[in-house]
PDB file of C-alpha atoms in Angstrom:
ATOM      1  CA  UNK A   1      48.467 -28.828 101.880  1.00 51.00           C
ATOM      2  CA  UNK A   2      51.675 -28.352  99.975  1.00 79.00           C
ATOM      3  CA  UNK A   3      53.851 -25.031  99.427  1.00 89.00           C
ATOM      4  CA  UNK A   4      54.120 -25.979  96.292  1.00 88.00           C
ATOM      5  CA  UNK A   5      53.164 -27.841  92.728  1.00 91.00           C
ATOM      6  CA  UNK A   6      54.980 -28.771  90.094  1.00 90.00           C
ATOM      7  CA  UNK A   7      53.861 -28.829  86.679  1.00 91.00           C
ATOM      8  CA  UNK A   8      55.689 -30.149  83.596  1.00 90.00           C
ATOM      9  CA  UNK A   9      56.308 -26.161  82.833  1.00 93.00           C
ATOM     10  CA  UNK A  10      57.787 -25.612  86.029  1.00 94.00           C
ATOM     11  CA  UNK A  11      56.916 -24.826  89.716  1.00 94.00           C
ATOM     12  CA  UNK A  12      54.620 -22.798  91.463  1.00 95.00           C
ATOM     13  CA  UNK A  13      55.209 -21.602  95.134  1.00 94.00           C
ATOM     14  CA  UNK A  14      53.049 -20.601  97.670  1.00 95.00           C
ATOM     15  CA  UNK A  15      55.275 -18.320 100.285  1.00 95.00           C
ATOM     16  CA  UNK A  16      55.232 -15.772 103.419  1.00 96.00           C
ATOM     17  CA  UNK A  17      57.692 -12.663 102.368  1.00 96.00           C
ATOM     18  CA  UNK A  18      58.348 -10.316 105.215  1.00 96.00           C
ATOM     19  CA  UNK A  19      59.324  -7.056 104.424  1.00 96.00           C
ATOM     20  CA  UNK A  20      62.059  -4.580 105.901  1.00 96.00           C
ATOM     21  CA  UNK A  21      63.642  -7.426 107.834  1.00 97.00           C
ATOM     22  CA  UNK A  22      67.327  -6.589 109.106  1.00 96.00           C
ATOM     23  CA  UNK A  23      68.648  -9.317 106.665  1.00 95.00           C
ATOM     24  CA  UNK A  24      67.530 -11.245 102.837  1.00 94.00           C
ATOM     25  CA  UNK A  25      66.246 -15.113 104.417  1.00 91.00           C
ATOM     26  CA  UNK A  26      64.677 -18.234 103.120  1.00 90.00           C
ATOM     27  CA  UNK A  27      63.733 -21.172 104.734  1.00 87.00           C
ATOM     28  CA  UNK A  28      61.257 -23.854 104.595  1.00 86.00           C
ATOM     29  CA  UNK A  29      60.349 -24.876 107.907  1.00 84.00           C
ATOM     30  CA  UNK A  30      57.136 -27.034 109.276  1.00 85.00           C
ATOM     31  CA  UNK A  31      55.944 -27.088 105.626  1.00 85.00           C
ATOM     32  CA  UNK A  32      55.746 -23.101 105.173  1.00 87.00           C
ATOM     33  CA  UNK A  33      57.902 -21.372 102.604  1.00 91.00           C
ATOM     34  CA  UNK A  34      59.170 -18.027 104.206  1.00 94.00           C
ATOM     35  CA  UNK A  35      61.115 -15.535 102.989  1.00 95.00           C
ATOM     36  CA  UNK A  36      62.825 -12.372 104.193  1.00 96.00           C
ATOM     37  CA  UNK A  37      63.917  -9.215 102.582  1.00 97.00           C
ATOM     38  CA  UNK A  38      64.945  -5.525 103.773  1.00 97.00           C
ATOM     39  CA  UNK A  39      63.363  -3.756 101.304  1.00 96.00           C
ATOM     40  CA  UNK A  40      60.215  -1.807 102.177  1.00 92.00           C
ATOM     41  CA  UNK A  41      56.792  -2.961 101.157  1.00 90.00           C
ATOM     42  CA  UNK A  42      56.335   0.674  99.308  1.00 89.00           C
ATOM     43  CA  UNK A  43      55.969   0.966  95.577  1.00 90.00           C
ATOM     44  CA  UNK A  44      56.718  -2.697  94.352  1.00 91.00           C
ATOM     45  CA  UNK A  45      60.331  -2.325  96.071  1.00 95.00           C
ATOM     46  CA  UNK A  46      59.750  -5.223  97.982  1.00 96.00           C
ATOM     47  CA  UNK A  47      58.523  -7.490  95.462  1.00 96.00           C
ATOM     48  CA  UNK A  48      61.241  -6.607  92.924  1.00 96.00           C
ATOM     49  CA  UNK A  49      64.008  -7.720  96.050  1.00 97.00           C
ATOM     50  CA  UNK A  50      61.957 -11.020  96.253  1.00 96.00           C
ATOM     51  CA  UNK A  51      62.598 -12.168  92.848  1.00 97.00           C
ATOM     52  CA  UNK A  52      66.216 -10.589  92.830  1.00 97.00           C
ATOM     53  CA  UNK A  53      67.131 -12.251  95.818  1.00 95.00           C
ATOM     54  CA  UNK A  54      65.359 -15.910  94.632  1.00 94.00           C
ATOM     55  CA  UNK A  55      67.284 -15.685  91.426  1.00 95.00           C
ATOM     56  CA  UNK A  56      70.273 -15.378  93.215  1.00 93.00           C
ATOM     57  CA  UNK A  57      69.639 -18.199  95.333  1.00 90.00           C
ATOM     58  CA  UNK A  58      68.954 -20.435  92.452  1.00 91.00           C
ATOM     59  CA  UNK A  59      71.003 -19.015  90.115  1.00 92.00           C
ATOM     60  CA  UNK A  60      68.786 -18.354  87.625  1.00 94.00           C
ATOM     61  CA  UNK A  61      67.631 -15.091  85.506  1.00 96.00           C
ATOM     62  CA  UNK A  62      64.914 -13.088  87.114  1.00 96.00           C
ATOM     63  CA  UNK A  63      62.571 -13.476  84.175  1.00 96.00           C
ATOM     64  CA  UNK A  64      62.158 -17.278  85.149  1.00 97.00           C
ATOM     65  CA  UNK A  65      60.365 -15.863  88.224  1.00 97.00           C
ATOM     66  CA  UNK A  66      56.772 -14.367  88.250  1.00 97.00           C
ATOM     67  CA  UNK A  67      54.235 -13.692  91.299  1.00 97.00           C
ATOM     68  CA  UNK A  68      50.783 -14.830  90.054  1.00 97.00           C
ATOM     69  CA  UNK A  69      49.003 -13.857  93.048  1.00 97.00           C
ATOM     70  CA  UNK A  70      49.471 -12.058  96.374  1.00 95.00           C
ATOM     71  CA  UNK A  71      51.282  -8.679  94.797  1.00 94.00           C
ATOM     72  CA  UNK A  72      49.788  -6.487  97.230  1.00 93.00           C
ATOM     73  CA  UNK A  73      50.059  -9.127  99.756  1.00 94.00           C
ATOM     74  CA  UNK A  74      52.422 -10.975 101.988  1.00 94.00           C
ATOM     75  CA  UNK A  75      51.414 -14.056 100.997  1.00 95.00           C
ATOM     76  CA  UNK A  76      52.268 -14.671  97.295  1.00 96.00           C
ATOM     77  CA  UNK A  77      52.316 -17.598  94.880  1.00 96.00           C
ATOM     78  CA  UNK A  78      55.753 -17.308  92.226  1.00 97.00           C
ATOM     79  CA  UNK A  79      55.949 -19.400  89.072  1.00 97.00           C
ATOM     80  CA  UNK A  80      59.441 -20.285  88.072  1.00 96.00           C
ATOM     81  CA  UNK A  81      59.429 -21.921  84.778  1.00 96.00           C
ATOM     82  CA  UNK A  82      62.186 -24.802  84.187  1.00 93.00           C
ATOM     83  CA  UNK A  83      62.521 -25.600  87.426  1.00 91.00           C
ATOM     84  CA  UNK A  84      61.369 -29.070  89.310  1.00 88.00           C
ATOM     85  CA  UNK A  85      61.112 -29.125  93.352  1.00 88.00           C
ATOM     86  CA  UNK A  86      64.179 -31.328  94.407  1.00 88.00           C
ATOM     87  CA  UNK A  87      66.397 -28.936  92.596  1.00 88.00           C
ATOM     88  CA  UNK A  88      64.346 -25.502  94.055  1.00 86.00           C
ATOM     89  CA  UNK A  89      64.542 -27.500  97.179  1.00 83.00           C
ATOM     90  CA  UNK A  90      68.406 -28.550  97.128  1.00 85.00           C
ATOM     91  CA  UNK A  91      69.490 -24.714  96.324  1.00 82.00           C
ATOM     92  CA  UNK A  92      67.567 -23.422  99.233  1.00 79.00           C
ATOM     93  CA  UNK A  93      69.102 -26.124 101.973  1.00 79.00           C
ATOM     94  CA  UNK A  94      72.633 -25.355 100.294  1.00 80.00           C
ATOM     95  CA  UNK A  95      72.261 -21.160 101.032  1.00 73.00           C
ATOM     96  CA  UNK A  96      71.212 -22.036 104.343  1.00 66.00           C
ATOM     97  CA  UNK A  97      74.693 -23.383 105.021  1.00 57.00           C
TER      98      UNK A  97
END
């Protein structure tokens, strides 16, 4: 099974967000999306990071970015319209460097 699916719309993204890590990561690694950021998992704080921090990494506006399941959860599916997989997949290998 696949992190992800694209759809003529745009992609959706199954990922593993750890909370109140020491530093904002992404990688993709064995197949899993994962995703780090420092903010506590208190009162949406976390979840608003995650989709700052991915629309700085692509370099797109946060309004491109929902989370259509998981909220409450660590493990989350994001839409992010306009966007196909070899491009999500290019920014996140670049930031890595």
């Amino acid at each position: 099974m696949s992190f992800w699916k694209e759809e003529r719309e745009g992609l959706f993204l199954t990922c593993k967000v750890t909370a109140n890590a020491s530093k904002r990561k992404a990688e993709i690694k064995d197949g899993v999306f994962k995703i780090w950021v420092t903010a506590q998992r208190e009162k949406g704080k976390a979840n608003e990071e995650l989709l700052e921090f991915l629309a700085d990494l692509l370099d797109i506006p946060k309004s491109r970015i929902k989370i259509v399941k998981g909220e409450f959860d660590s493990n989350k599916v994001l839409f992010i319209s306009d966007l196909a997989f070899e491009e999500f997949k290019g920014k996140v290998e670049a930031w890595k460097r």
